Amino acid sequence: MAHSAPAKQKVVIVGAGPVGSLAALYAAARGDEVEVYELRGDLRDPATIPLNFTKSINLALSERGITAMKQSHRDELIDRVLADSIPMSGRMIHGRTDGKLWEAAQAYDVHGRAINAVDRGTLNNAFLDELEQTPNVQLFFNHKLVGADFRNNRAWFERRSPGASPYDKATEVEVSFDLLIGADGAHSASRYHMMKFARVDYSQEYIDTLWCEFRIPPSSDQQEFRISPNHLHIWPGKEHMFIAIPSADRSFTCTLFAPADHYGSLSAASHPEKALIEFFDTNFPGVCPDLITPEALHEQFTANQHLPLISLKCNPHHYDASVVVVGDAAHAVLPFYGQGLNAGLEDIRTLFEILDRYGVYDDSNGPTSPESRRDARRRALQAYTDQRAADTHAINDLSKQNFLEMRWGVKSPLYRLRKSVEETLTRYVPELGWQTQYTRVSFSNQRYSEVVQAVRRQGQLLGMGLGAAALLASVTTVLVGVLCWRRRPTTAGMVSPWAALRNVWREVRRTLL
């Protein structure tokens, strides 16, 4: 007797950014009827204003994000995105010593692997073009999620016509679904409505740092990059830093990160342009006027918004069998590890792997009833939260820690020593499986929580090794001293060398035990 095909699920996705778009491709590939609702207008339209009022922020695409995209089996999509990306093989640290400018490259990886600078608009356009060609996906722009009932699987959206006045009455649309995936960013409406049903532990933090965007144009004569295009450029400072990421048009998208009071004092100065130029000359030597003219620097500082940085955690990431939040809606992270996009895309790969594992799409044993499928989905979403919450909390913490490393640690001799030792172990003793934290995060698909554990173990071993080396050096020094003492007559009042050695050993035992 032939089995009938299982009823298709209806999946509603809120948010048409890269994470929501990838979720739509995964669901569509499994036969779901997919509807994508986006608050803004079509992101491919140059007139559409991004929610943060900036258009040129570059993104870092690394192994996790690429792996997640590959598993959508859309080769043309991946080729298009990577063709327009720029590989960055490491950091380029900038500074000035004794009046002379210098720069020092720090490779990300001993094997020469690179992360990819990707334009946000290029990425969005590639995804939306792909979705538009997928027959079981529908796109709805200018739709705002205003209500949801996750017990009865209903959602309500306000639909506004493009260009409509805020005072015009919006049309409300009711939508039913089997599963709603919230991919609508840090200020997620999906999460807000989910928290009315689920007991969600939620924390949100704004760090005392604002960011402002700048631009280094290409050279005026040859239209070439003004500085190396294959590095992420950093001008570090104790409290602030300036970074530059290459763009396909041979410019650099730059970001100033600084405490809020720095922005306030610069804006309130009696001569703001002069104060800004002096601030840059003191803290970010070589930027102005060499790369950005004083006029352009002041214009961009004044015109571009000074925006906050938010990080958030929540647990669980789902409610029952009906809703799950992904990407920044579940775990907005600070940008200092370049993992916001990658973690969000990895969410989708992980989510659908678990849905597959729990048989949500498995019809090999006959027809799947809506009830059995809902039960499988409920168990799968719980498993997803159990696994993913730990990982997203881990990358949230790692991103905070990397801010300190980027703005100050990269210049520290201790940081350079540890990096050198770890890279030497990776290169020459590969059987140890030793990898730097950055390599594990950016060039592998190892779970973030496992990265933290592995790096902690490596740190303990490295500390023990360096401690043993220091102890050996100390003991050697003492023994050499003993030999020298034995050749000299003992002077009254001097401590016997053997007594000194016993004291040293006693102190070592006390420290170790």
PDB file of C-alpha atoms in Angstrom, residues 59-222:
ATOM      1  CA  LEU A  59      30.639  42.025   7.775  1.00  0.00           C
ATOM      2  CA  ALA A  60      33.182  39.292   8.470  1.00  0.00           C
ATOM      3  CA  LEU A  61      32.293  35.933   6.961  1.00  0.00           C
ATOM      4  CA  SER A  62      34.351  32.999   8.244  1.00  0.00           C
ATOM      5  CA  GLU A  63      34.218  29.210   8.380  1.00  0.00           C
ATOM      6  CA  ARG A  64      31.016  28.830  10.405  1.00  0.00           C
ATOM      7  CA  GLY A  65      29.003  31.095   8.150  1.00  0.00           C
ATOM      8  CA  ILE A  66      30.421  29.574   4.971  1.00  0.00           C
ATOM      9  CA  THR A  67      29.674  26.040   6.188  1.00  0.00           C
ATOM     10  CA  ALA A  68      26.081  27.006   7.007  1.00  0.00           C
ATOM     11  CA  MET A  69      25.637  28.559   3.561  1.00  0.00           C
ATOM     12  CA  LYS A  70      27.132  25.510   1.835  1.00  0.00           C
ATOM     13  CA  GLN A  71      24.622  23.240   3.513  1.00  0.00           C
ATOM     14  CA  SER A  72      21.825  25.185   1.826  1.00  0.00           C
ATOM     15  CA  HIS A  73      23.167  23.579  -1.395  1.00  0.00           C
ATOM     16  CA  ARG A  74      22.971  26.882  -3.261  1.00  0.00           C
ATOM     17  CA  ASP A  75      26.387  26.905  -4.920  1.00  0.00           C
ATOM     18  CA  GLU A  76      25.688  29.962  -7.056  1.00  0.00           C
ATOM     19  CA  LEU A  77      24.733  31.933  -3.963  1.00  0.00           C
ATOM     20  CA  ILE A  78      28.012  31.094  -2.216  1.00  0.00           C
ATOM     21  CA  ASP A  79      30.069  31.786  -5.338  1.00  0.00           C
ATOM     22  CA  ARG A  80      28.394  35.177  -5.759  1.00  0.00           C
ATOM     23  CA  VAL A  81      29.012  36.205  -2.157  1.00  0.00           C
ATOM     24  CA  LEU A  82      32.641  35.046  -2.038  1.00  0.00           C
ATOM     25  CA  ALA A  83      33.423  36.550  -5.452  1.00  0.00           C
ATOM     26  CA  ASP A  84      32.641  39.995  -4.047  1.00  0.00           C
ATOM     27  CA  SER A  85      34.415  39.408  -0.729  1.00  0.00           C
ATOM     28  CA  ILE A  86      37.953  40.414   0.227  1.00  0.00           C
ATOM     29  CA  PRO A  87      40.077  37.925   2.187  1.00  0.00           C
ATOM     30  CA  MET A  88      41.773  39.319   5.305  1.00  0.00           C
ATOM     31  CA  SER A  89      44.664  37.130   6.442  1.00  0.00           C
ATOM     32  CA  GLY A  90      45.374  38.995   9.658  1.00  0.00           C
ATOM     33  CA  ARG A  91      45.462  42.218  11.601  1.00  0.00           C
ATOM     34  CA  MET A  92      47.661  45.194  10.760  1.00  0.00           C
ATOM     35  CA  ILE A  93      48.503  47.105  13.923  1.00  0.00           C
ATOM     36  CA  HIS A  94      49.311  50.809  13.500  1.00  0.00           C
ATOM     37  CA  GLY A  95      51.227  53.066  15.855  1.00  0.00           C
ATOM     38  CA  ARG A  96      53.900  55.727  16.250  1.00  0.00           C
ATOM     39  CA  THR A  97      57.159  55.561  18.186  1.00  0.00           C
ATOM     40  CA  ASP A  98      59.594  58.456  18.551  1.00  0.00           C
ATOM     41  CA  GLY A  99      57.659  60.377  15.930  1.00  0.00           C
ATOM     42  CA  LYS A 100      57.854  57.627  13.320  1.00  0.00           C
ATOM     43  CA  LEU A 101      54.761  55.784  12.043  1.00  0.00           C
ATOM     44  CA  TRP A 102      54.925  52.009  11.984  1.00  0.00           C
ATOM     45  CA  GLU A 103      52.686  49.074  11.174  1.00  0.00           C
ATOM     46  CA  ALA A 104      53.002  45.421  12.190  1.00  0.00           C
ATOM     47  CA  ALA A 105      51.131  42.491  10.662  1.00  0.00           C
ATOM     48  CA  GLN A 106      49.755  39.713  12.868  1.00  0.00           C
ATOM     49  CA  ALA A 107      48.546  36.660  10.933  1.00  0.00           C
ATOM     50  CA  TYR A 108      45.251  35.150  12.048  1.00  0.00           C
ATOM     51  CA  ASP A 109      46.341  31.603  11.367  1.00  0.00           C
ATOM     52  CA  VAL A 110      49.617  29.684  10.925  1.00  0.00           C
ATOM     53  CA  HIS A 111      48.140  27.912   7.889  1.00  0.00           C
ATOM     54  CA  GLY A 112      47.390  31.181   6.107  1.00  0.00           C
ATOM     55  CA  ARG A 113      43.605  30.983   6.325  1.00  0.00           C
ATOM     56  CA  ALA A 114      41.664  34.228   6.066  1.00  0.00           C
ATOM     57  CA  ILE A 115      38.309  35.695   7.042  1.00  0.00           C
ATOM     58  CA  ASN A 116      36.283  37.467   4.363  1.00  0.00           C
ATOM     59  CA  ALA A 117      35.148  41.086   4.372  1.00  0.00           C
ATOM     60  CA  VAL A 118      31.646  41.114   2.864  1.00  0.00           C
ATOM     61  CA  ASP A 119      29.444  44.087   2.083  1.00  0.00           C
ATOM     62  CA  ARG A 120      26.129  43.842   3.919  1.00  0.00           C
ATOM     63  CA  GLY A 121      24.158  45.028   0.883  1.00  0.00           C
ATOM     64  CA  THR A 122      25.815  42.500  -1.416  1.00  0.00           C
ATOM     65  CA  LEU A 123      24.994  39.698   1.009  1.00  0.00           C
ATOM     66  CA  ASN A 124      21.368  40.783   1.452  1.00  0.00           C
ATOM     67  CA  ASN A 125      20.848  41.148  -2.292  1.00  0.00           C
ATOM     68  CA  ALA A 126      22.300  37.719  -3.036  1.00  0.00           C
ATOM     69  CA  PHE A 127      20.009  36.042  -0.502  1.00  0.00           C
ATOM     70  CA  LEU A 128      16.869  37.875  -1.587  1.00  0.00           C
ATOM     71  CA  ASP A 129      17.511  37.162  -5.268  1.00  0.00           C
ATOM     72  CA  GLU A 130      17.851  33.487  -4.394  1.00  0.00           C
ATOM     73  CA  LEU A 131      14.627  33.482  -2.379  1.00  0.00           C
ATOM     74  CA  GLU A 132      12.746  35.235  -5.137  1.00  0.00           C
ATOM     75  CA  GLN A 133      13.623  32.368  -7.491  1.00  0.00           C
ATOM     76  CA  THR A 134      12.408  29.715  -5.011  1.00  0.00           C
ATOM     77  CA  PRO A 135       8.814  28.724  -5.822  1.00  0.00           C
ATOM     78  CA  ASN A 136       7.697  27.803  -2.288  1.00  0.00           C
ATOM     79  CA  VAL A 137       8.923  31.068  -0.732  1.00  0.00           C
ATOM     80  CA  GLN A 138       6.942  34.310  -0.580  1.00  0.00           C
ATOM     81  CA  LEU A 139       8.447  37.654   0.457  1.00  0.00           C
ATOM     82  CA  PHE A 140       6.404  40.335   2.221  1.00  0.00           C
ATOM     83  CA  PHE A 141       8.095  43.707   2.788  1.00  0.00           C
ATOM     84  CA  ASN A 142       6.811  46.607   4.923  1.00  0.00           C
ATOM     85  CA  HIS A 143       5.145  44.189   7.349  1.00  0.00           C
ATOM     86  CA  LYS A 144       5.548  44.801  11.070  1.00  0.00           C
ATOM     87  CA  LEU A 145       4.871  42.030  13.587  1.00  0.00           C
ATOM     88  CA  VAL A 146       2.444  43.488  16.131  1.00  0.00           C
ATOM     89  CA  GLY A 147       1.014  40.429  17.874  1.00  0.00           C
ATOM     90  CA  ALA A 148       1.330  36.668  18.194  1.00  0.00           C
ATOM     91  CA  ASP A 149      -0.540  33.807  19.852  1.00  0.00           C
ATOM     92  CA  PHE A 150       1.930  30.958  20.121  1.00  0.00           C
ATOM     93  CA  ARG A 151      -0.607  28.551  21.626  1.00  0.00           C
ATOM     94  CA  ASN A 152      -2.908  28.801  18.639  1.00  0.00           C
ATOM     95  CA  ASN A 153      -0.194  29.567  16.083  1.00  0.00           C
ATOM     96  CA  ARG A 154      -1.431  32.932  14.885  1.00  0.00           C
ATOM     97  CA  ALA A 155       0.491  36.133  14.177  1.00  0.00           C
ATOM     98  CA  TRP A 156      -0.630  39.619  13.192  1.00  0.00           C
ATOM     99  CA  PHE A 157       1.275  42.030  10.977  1.00  0.00           C
ATOM    100  CA  GLU A 158       0.678  45.671  10.124  1.00  0.00           C
ATOM    101  CA  ARG A 159       1.133  46.270   6.426  1.00  0.00           C
ATOM    102  CA  ARG A 160       2.109  49.729   5.238  1.00  0.00           C
ATOM    103  CA  SER A 161       2.418  50.880   1.653  1.00  0.00           C
ATOM    104  CA  PRO A 162       5.893  52.102   0.658  1.00  0.00           C
ATOM    105  CA  GLY A 163       6.191  55.825   1.285  1.00  0.00           C
ATOM    106  CA  ALA A 164       3.047  55.960   3.411  1.00  0.00           C
ATOM    107  CA  SER A 165       2.836  58.562   6.163  1.00  0.00           C
ATOM    108  CA  PRO A 166       3.215  57.316   9.748  1.00  0.00           C
ATOM    109  CA  TYR A 167      -0.237  58.772  10.360  1.00  0.00           C
ATOM    110  CA  ASP A 168      -1.870  56.642   7.670  1.00  0.00           C
ATOM    111  CA  LYS A 169      -3.801  53.716   9.077  1.00  0.00           C
ATOM    112  CA  ALA A 170      -2.043  50.418   8.492  1.00  0.00           C
ATOM    113  CA  THR A 171      -3.819  47.295   7.309  1.00  0.00           C
ATOM    114  CA  GLU A 172      -3.633  44.394   9.758  1.00  0.00           C
ATOM    115  CA  VAL A 173      -3.008  40.909   8.384  1.00  0.00           C
ATOM    116  CA  GLU A 174      -3.554  37.667  10.294  1.00  0.00           C
ATOM    117  CA  VAL A 175      -1.218  34.786   9.459  1.00  0.00           C
ATOM    118  CA  SER A 176      -1.318  31.169  10.588  1.00  0.00           C
ATOM    119  CA  PHE A 177       1.771  28.970  10.827  1.00  0.00           C
ATOM    120  CA  ASP A 178       3.170  25.705  12.107  1.00  0.00           C
ATOM    121  CA  LEU A 179       6.523  27.227  13.065  1.00  0.00           C
ATOM    122  CA  LEU A 180       7.552  30.871  13.388  1.00  0.00           C
ATOM    123  CA  ILE A 181      11.277  31.655  13.224  1.00  0.00           C
ATOM    124  CA  GLY A 182      12.178  35.047  14.669  1.00  0.00           C
ATOM    125  CA  ALA A 183      15.238  36.483  12.910  1.00  0.00           C
ATOM    126  CA  ASP A 184      14.379  40.135  13.448  1.00  0.00           C
ATOM    127  CA  GLY A 185      17.430  41.451  15.252  1.00  0.00           C
ATOM    128  CA  ALA A 186      18.418  42.611  18.717  1.00  0.00           C
ATOM    129  CA  HIS A 187      15.178  44.558  19.255  1.00  0.00           C
ATOM    130  CA  SER A 188      13.145  41.558  18.162  1.00  0.00           C
ATOM    131  CA  ALA A 189       9.357  41.723  18.133  1.00  0.00           C
ATOM    132  CA  SER A 190       9.320  37.916  17.842  1.00  0.00           C
ATOM    133  CA  ARG A 191      11.253  37.569  21.097  1.00  0.00           C
ATOM    134  CA  TYR A 192       9.075  40.196  22.775  1.00  0.00           C
ATOM    135  CA  HIS A 193       5.904  38.282  21.980  1.00  0.00           C
ATOM    136  CA  MET A 194       7.498  34.898  22.768  1.00  0.00           C
ATOM    137  CA  MET A 195       8.358  36.155  26.251  1.00  0.00           C
ATOM    138  CA  LYS A 196       4.627  36.518  26.968  1.00  0.00           C
ATOM    139  CA  PHE A 197       4.340  32.739  26.721  1.00  0.00           C
ATOM    140  CA  ALA A 198       7.738  31.333  27.722  1.00  0.00           C
ATOM    141  CA  ARG A 199       9.574  31.906  30.983  1.00  0.00           C
ATOM    142  CA  VAL A 200      12.626  33.460  29.373  1.00  0.00           C
ATOM    143  CA  ASP A 201      15.709  34.439  31.352  1.00  0.00           C
ATOM    144  CA  TYR A 202      16.812  37.565  29.558  1.00  0.00           C
ATOM    145  CA  SER A 203      19.712  39.966  30.040  1.00  0.00           C
ATOM    146  CA  GLN A 204      20.666  43.010  28.002  1.00  0.00           C
ATOM    147  CA  GLU A 205      23.755  45.168  28.338  1.00  0.00           C
ATOM    148  CA  TYR A 206      24.955  48.350  26.708  1.00  0.00           C
ATOM    149  CA  ILE A 207      28.703  48.777  27.138  1.00  0.00           C
ATOM    150  CA  ASP A 208      30.081  52.271  27.710  1.00  0.00           C
ATOM    151  CA  THR A 209      31.256  52.539  24.115  1.00  0.00           C
ATOM    152  CA  LEU A 210      29.712  54.238  21.117  1.00  0.00           C
ATOM    153  CA  TRP A 211      30.666  53.690  17.501  1.00  0.00           C
ATOM    154  CA  CYS A 212      30.779  56.012  14.527  1.00  0.00           C
ATOM    155  CA  GLU A 213      31.446  55.126  10.907  1.00  0.00           C
ATOM    156  CA  PHE A 214      34.091  56.726   8.693  1.00  0.00           C
ATOM    157  CA  ARG A 215      35.422  56.040   5.206  1.00  0.00           C
ATOM    158  CA  ILE A 216      38.912  55.934   3.745  1.00  0.00           C
ATOM    159  CA  PRO A 217      38.474  56.599   0.012  1.00  0.00           C
ATOM    160  CA  PRO A 218      40.587  54.894  -2.667  1.00  0.00           C
ATOM    161  CA  SER A 219      43.613  56.756  -4.010  1.00  0.00           C
ATOM    162  CA  SER A 220      42.520  59.606  -6.248  1.00  0.00           C
ATOM    163  CA  ASP A 221      44.924  58.798  -9.090  1.00  0.00           C
ATOM    164  CA  GLN A 222      44.823  55.025  -9.574  1.00  0.00           C
TER     165      GLN A 222
END
